[in-house]
mmCIF file of C-alpha atoms in Angstrom:
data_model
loop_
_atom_site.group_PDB
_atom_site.id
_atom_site.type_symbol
_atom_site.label_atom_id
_atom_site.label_comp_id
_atom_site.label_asym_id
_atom_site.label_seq_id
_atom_site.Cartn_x
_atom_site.Cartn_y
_atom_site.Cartn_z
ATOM 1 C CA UNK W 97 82.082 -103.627 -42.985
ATOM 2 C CA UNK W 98 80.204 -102.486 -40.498
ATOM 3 C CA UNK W 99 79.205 -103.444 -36.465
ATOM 4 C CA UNK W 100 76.150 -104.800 -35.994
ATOM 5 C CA UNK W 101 75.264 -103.382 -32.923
ATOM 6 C CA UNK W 102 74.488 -106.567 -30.635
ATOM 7 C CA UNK W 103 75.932 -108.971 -32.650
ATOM 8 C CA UNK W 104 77.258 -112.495 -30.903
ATOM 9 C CA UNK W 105 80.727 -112.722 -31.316
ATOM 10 C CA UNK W 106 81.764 -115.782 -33.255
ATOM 11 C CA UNK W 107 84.899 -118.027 -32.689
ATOM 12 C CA UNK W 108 84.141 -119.601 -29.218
ATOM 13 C CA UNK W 109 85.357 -118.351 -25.940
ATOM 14 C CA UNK W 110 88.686 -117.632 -24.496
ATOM 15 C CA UNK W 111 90.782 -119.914 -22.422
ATOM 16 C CA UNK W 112 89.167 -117.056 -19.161
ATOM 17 C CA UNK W 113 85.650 -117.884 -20.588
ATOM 18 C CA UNK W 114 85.148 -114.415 -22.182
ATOM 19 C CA UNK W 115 84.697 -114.127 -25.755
ATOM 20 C CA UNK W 116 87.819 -113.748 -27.796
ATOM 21 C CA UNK W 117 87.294 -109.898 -29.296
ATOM 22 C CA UNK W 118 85.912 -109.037 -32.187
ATOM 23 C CA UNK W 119 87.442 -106.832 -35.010
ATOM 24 C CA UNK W 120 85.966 -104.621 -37.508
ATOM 25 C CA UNK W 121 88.329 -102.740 -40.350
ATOM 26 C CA UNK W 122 86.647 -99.788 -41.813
ATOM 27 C CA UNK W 123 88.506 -98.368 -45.139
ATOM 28 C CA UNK W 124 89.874 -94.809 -43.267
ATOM 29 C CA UNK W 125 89.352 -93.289 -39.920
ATOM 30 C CA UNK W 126 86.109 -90.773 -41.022
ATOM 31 C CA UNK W 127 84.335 -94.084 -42.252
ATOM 32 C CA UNK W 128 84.857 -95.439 -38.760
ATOM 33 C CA UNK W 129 84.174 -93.108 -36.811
ATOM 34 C CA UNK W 130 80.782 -92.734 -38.977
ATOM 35 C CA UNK W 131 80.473 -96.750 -38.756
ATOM 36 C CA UNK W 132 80.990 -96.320 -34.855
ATOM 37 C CA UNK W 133 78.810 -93.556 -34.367
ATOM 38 C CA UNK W 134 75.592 -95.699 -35.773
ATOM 39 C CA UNK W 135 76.389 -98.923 -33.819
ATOM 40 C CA UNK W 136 76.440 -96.410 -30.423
ATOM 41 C CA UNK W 137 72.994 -94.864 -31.534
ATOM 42 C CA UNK W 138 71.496 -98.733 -32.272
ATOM 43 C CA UNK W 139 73.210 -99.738 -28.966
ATOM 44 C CA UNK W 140 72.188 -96.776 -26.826
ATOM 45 C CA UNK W 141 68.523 -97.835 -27.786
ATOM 46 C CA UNK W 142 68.750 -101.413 -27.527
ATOM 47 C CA UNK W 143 69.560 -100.457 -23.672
ATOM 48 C CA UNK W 144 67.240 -98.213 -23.373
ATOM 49 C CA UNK W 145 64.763 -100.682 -24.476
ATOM 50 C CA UNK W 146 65.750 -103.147 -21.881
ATOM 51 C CA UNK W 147 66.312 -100.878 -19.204
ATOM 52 C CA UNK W 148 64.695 -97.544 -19.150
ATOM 53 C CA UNK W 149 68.069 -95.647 -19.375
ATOM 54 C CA UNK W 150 71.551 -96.164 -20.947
ATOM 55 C CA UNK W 151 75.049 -95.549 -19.618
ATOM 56 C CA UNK W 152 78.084 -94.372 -21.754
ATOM 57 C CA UNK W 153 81.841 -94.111 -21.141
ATOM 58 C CA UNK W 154 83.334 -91.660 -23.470
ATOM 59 C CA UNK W 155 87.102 -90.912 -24.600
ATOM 60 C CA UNK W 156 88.953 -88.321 -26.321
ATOM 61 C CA UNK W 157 91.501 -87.549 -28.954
ATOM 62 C CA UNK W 158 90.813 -86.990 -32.722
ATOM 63 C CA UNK W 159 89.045 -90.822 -33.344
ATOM 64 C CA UNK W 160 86.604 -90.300 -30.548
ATOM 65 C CA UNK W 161 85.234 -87.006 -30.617
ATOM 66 C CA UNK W 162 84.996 -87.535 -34.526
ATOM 67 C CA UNK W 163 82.431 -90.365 -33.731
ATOM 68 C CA UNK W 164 80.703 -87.964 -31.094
ATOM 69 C CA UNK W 165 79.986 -85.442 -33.984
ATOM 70 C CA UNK W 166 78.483 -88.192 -36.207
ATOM 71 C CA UNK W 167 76.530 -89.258 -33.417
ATOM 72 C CA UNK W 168 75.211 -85.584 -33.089
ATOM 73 C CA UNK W 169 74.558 -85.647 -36.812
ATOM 74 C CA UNK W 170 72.424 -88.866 -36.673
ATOM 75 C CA UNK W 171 70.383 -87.100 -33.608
ATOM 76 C CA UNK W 172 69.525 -84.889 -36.097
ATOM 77 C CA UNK W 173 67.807 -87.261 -38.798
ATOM 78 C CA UNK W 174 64.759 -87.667 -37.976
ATOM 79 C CA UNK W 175 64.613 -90.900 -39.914
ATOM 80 C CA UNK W 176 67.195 -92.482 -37.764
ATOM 81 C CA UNK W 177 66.805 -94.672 -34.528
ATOM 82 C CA UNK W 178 66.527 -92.505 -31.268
ATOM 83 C CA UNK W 179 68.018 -92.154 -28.504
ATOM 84 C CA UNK W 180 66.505 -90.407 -25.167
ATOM 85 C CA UNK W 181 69.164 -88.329 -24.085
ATOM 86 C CA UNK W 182 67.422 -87.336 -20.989
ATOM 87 C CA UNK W 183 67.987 -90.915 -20.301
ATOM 88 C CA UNK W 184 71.748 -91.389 -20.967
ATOM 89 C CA UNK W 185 74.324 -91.425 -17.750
ATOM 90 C CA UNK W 186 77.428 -90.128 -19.999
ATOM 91 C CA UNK W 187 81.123 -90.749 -17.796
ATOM 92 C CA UNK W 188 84.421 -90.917 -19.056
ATOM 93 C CA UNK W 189 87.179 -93.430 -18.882
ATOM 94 C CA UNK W 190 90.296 -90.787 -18.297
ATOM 95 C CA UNK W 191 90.499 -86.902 -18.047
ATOM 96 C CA UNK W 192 93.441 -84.539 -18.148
ATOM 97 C CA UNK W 193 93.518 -82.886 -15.108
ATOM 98 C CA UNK W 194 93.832 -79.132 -16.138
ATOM 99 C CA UNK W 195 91.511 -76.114 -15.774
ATOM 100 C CA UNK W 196 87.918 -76.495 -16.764
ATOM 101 C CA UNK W 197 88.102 -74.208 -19.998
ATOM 102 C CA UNK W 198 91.054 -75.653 -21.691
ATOM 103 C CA UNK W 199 90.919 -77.328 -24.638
ATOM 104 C CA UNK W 200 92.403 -80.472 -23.600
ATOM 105 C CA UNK W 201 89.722 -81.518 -21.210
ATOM 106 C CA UNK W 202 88.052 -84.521 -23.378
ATOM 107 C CA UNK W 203 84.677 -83.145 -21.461
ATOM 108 C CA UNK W 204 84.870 -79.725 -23.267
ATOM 109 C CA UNK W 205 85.456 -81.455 -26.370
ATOM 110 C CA UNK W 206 82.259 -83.418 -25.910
ATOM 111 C CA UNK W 207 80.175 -81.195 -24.890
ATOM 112 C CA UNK W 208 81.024 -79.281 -27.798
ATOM 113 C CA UNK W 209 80.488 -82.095 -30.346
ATOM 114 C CA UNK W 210 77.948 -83.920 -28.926
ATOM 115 C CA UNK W 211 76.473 -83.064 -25.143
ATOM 116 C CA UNK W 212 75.552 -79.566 -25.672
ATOM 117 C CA UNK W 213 73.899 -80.627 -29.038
ATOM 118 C CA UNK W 214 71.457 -83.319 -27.480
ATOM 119 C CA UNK W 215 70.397 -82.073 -24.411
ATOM 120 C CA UNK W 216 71.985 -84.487 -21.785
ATOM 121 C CA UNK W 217 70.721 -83.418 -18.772
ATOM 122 C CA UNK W 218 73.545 -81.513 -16.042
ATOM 123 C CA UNK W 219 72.906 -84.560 -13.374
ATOM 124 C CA UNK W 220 73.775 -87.804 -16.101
ATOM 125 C CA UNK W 221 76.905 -85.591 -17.237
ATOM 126 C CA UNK W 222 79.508 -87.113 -14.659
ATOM 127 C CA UNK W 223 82.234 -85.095 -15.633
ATOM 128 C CA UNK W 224 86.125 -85.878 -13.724
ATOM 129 C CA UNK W 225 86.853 -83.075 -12.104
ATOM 130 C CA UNK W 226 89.120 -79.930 -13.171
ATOM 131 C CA UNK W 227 92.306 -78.541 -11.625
ATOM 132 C CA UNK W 228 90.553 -75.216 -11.108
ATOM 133 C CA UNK W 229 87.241 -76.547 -9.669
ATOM 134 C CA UNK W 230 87.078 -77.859 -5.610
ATOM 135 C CA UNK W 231 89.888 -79.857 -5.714
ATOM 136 C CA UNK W 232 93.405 -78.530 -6.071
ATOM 137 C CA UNK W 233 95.351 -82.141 -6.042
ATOM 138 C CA UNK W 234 94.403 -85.243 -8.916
ATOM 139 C CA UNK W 235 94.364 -87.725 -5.892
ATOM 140 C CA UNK W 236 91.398 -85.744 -4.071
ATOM 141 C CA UNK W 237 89.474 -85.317 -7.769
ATOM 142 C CA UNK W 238 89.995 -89.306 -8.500
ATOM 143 C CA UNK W 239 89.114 -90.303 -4.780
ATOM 144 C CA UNK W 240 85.813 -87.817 -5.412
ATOM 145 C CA UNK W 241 84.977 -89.439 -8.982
ATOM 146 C CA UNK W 242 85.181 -93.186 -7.398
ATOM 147 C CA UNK W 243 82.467 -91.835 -4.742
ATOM 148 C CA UNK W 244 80.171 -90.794 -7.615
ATOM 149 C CA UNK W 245 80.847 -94.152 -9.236
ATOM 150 C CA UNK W 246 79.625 -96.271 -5.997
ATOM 151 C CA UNK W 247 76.801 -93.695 -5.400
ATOM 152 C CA UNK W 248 75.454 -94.651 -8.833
ATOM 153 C CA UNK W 249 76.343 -98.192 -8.501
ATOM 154 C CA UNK W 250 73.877 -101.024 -7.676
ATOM 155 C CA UNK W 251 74.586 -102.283 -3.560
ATOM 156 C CA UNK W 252 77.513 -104.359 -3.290
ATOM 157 C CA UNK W 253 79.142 -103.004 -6.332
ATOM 158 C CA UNK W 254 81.973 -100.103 -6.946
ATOM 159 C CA UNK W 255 80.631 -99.106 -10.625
ATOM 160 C CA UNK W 256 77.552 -98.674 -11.878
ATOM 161 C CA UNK W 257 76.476 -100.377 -14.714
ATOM 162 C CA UNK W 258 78.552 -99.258 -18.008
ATOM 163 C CA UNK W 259 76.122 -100.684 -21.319
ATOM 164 C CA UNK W 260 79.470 -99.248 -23.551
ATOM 165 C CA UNK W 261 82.462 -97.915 -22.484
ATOM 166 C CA UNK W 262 84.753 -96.502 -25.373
ATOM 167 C CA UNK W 263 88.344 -96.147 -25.258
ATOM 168 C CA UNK W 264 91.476 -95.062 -27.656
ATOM 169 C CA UNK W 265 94.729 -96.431 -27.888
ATOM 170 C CA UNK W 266 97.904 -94.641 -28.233
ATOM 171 C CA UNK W 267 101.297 -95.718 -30.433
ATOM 172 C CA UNK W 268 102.891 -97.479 -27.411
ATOM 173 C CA UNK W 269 99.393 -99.046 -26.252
ATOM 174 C CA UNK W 270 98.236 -96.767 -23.249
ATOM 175 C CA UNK W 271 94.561 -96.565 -23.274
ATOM 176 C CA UNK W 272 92.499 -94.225 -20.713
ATOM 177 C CA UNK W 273 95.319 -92.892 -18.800
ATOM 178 C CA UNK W 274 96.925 -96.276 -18.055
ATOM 179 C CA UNK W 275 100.579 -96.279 -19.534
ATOM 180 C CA UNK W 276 103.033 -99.433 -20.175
ATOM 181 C CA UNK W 277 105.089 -100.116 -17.265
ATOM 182 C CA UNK W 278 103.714 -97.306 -14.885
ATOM 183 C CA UNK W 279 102.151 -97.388 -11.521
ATOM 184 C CA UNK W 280 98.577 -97.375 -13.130
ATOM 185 C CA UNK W 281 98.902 -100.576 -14.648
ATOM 186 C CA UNK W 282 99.028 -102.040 -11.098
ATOM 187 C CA UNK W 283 96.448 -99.158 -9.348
ATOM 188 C CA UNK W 284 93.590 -102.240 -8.764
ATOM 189 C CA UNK W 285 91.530 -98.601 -7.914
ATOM 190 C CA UNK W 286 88.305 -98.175 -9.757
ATOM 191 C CA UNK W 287 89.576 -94.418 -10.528
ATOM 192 C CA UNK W 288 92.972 -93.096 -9.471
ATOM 193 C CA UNK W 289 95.226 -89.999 -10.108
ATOM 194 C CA UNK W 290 98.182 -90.309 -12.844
ATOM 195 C CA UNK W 291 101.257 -88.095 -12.378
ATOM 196 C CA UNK W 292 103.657 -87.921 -14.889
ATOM 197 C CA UNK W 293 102.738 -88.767 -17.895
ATOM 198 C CA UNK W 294 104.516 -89.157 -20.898
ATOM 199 C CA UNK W 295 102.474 -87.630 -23.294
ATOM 200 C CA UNK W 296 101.450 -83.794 -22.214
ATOM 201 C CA UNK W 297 99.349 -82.930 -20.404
ATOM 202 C CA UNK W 298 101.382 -85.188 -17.668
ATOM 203 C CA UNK W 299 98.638 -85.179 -15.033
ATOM 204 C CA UNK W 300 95.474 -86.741 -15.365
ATOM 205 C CA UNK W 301 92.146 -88.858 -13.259
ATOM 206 C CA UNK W 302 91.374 -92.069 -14.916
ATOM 207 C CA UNK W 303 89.437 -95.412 -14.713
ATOM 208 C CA UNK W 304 91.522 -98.226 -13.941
ATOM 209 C CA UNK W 305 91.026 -101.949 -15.287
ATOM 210 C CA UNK W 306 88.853 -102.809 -12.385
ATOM 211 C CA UNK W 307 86.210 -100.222 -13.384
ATOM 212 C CA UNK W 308 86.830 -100.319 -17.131
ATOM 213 C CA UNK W 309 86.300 -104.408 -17.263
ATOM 214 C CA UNK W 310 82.804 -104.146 -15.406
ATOM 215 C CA UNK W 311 81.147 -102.906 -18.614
ATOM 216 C CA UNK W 312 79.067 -105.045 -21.059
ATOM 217 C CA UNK W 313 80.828 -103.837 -23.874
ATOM 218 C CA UNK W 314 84.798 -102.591 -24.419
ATOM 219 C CA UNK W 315 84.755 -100.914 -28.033
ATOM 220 C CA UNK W 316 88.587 -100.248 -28.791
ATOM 221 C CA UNK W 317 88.740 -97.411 -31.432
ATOM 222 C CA UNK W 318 91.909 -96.643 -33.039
ATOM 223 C CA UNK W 319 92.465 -95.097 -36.473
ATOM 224 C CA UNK W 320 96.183 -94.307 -37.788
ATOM 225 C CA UNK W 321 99.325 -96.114 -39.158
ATOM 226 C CA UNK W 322 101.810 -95.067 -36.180
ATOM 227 C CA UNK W 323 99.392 -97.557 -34.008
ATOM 228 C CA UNK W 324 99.263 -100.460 -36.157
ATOM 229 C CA UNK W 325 102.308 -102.505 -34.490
ATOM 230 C CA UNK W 326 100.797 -102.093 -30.824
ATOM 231 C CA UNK W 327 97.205 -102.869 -32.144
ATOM 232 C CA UNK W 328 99.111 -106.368 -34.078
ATOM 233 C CA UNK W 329 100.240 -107.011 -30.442
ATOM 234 C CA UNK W 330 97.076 -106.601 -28.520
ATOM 235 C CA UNK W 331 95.533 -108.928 -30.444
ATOM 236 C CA UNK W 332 97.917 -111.558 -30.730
ATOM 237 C CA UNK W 333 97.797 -112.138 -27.088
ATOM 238 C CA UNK W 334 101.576 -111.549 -26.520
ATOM 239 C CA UNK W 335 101.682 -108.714 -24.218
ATOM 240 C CA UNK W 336 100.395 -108.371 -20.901
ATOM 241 C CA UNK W 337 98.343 -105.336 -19.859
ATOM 242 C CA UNK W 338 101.502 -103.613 -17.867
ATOM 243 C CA UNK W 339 103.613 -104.023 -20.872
ATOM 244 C CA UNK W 340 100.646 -103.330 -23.627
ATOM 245 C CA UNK W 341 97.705 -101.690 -21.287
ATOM 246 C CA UNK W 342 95.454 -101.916 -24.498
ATOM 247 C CA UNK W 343 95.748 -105.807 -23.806
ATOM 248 C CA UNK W 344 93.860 -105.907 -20.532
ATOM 249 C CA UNK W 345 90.522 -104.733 -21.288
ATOM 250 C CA UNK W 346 87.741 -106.494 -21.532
ATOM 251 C CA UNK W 347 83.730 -106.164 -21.923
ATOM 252 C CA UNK W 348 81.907 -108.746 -19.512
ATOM 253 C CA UNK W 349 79.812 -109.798 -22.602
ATOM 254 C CA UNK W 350 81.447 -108.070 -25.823
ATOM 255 C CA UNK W 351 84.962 -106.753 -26.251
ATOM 256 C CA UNK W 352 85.153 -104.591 -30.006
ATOM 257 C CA UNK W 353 88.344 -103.753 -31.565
ATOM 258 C CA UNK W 354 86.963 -101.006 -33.933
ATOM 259 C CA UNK W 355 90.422 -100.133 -36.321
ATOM 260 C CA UNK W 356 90.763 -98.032 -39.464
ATOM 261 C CA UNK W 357 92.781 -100.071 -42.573
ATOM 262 C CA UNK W 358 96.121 -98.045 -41.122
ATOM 263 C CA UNK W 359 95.047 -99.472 -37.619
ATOM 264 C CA UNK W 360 95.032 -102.962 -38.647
ATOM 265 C CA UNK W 361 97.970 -102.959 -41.383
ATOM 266 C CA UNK W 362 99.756 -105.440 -39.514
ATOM 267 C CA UNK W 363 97.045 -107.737 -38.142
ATOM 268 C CA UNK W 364 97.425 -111.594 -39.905
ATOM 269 C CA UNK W 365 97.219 -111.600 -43.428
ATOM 270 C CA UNK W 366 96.674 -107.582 -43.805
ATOM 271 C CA UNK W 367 100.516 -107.324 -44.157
#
């Protein structure tokens, strides 16, 4: 199956008014990220249509720099829908907060797969920035990154406007850098520093659910077995987003939950 990029979602609206989200199982975790990477192309344009430019939030980790590659790929058919990429505003919903030439900055990684390759131009890059750049302490870098947010952002508003904002889920439901039970599940910030993190590196600059939950669409892309139970609960409705921060996000008109087979092995009648 794959997303139709700009597809209604069916089933009615949520007891909030939002529509409930909408799920798509691809057979593994290469076929989604390919399935992912065409519905971001179609969607990029579709904004770009309406608007004159586009704006992207990107993630990291294995799923979602996959889906940057295929993206690149695509960029490269000639036969395939186009994106302007001078015309793109590319930010990112979490960052680890290390030096700028280490491989676990999720901007490296996407410049490599995807950036680099397409010619985004330096000023719609908005990358988080580094431990080694002007800013020696997280708080200062995330207090920096919310001012570039509310520069780019139409008056009266914190955020500019996000037309897809991607995100990943780990085993125990953290998505961006917003763990279960921490501080940053209550942070009402727009973008805030995280110390302390359980998974390495433990010191990070992320989006919190007030800036994440402004965009038009929340895709949700999660691949893997280990993530299956958290993705089960998400979904079902029975965690809260302190316990389960996966749970509280939202798109203002379209919220995706994009899952591999693994992902969804435990969703309703997939046992």
């Amino acid at each position: 199956m794959t997303l139709p990029p700009g597809a209604e979602i069916a089933g009615g609206l949520a007891d909030d008014g939002r529509p409930p989200p909408d799920v798509v199982v691809e057979p593994d975790a290469d076929v989604l990220a390919r399935a992912v990477a065409s519905a971001l192309v179609a969607r990029l344009a579709a904004a770009q249509a309406v608007h004159g430019t586009a704006s992207v939030v990107l993630t990291g980790g294995g799923i979602g720099i996959a889906l940057l590659e295929h993206v690149a790929a695509l960029a490269a058919e000639p036969a395939r829908e186009r994106v302007d990429w001078t015309a793109v505003d590319v930010w990112w919903g979490d960052e680890r907060f290390v030096p700028a030439d280490s491989d676990d900055r999720n901007e490296k990684a996407a410049r490599r797969a995807l950036l680099d390759a397409v010619g985004v131009p330096p000023e719609r890059v908005h990358a988080m920035p580094p431990s080694d750049g002007e800013f020696a302490e997280p708080e200062d870098a995330a207090a920096w990154y919310a001012e570039q947010l509310a520069a780019a952002a139409p008056a009266g508003a914190a955020v500019p406007r996000f037309d897809v904002l991607i995100l990943g889920m780990g085993p125990e439901g953290h998505t961006a850098s917003i763990f279960p039970e921490s501080p940053a599940a209550h942070d009402d910030r727009p973008a805030f520093a995280v110390r302390g993190c359980p998974k390495p590196p433990p010191t990070r600059v992320s989006l919190g659910f007030s800036a994440i939950n402004t965009a038009e669409e929340v895709w949700m892309v999660v691949a893997g077995e280990e993530k299956a139970p958290a993705v089960a609960m998400a979904l079902s409705g029975s965690a809260g987003p302190v316990q389960l921060p996966a749970a509280g996000v939202h798109g203002t008109r379209a919220t995706r939950w994009l899952l591999d087979s693994a992902a969804a092995g435990k969703l309703p009648g997939r046992g």
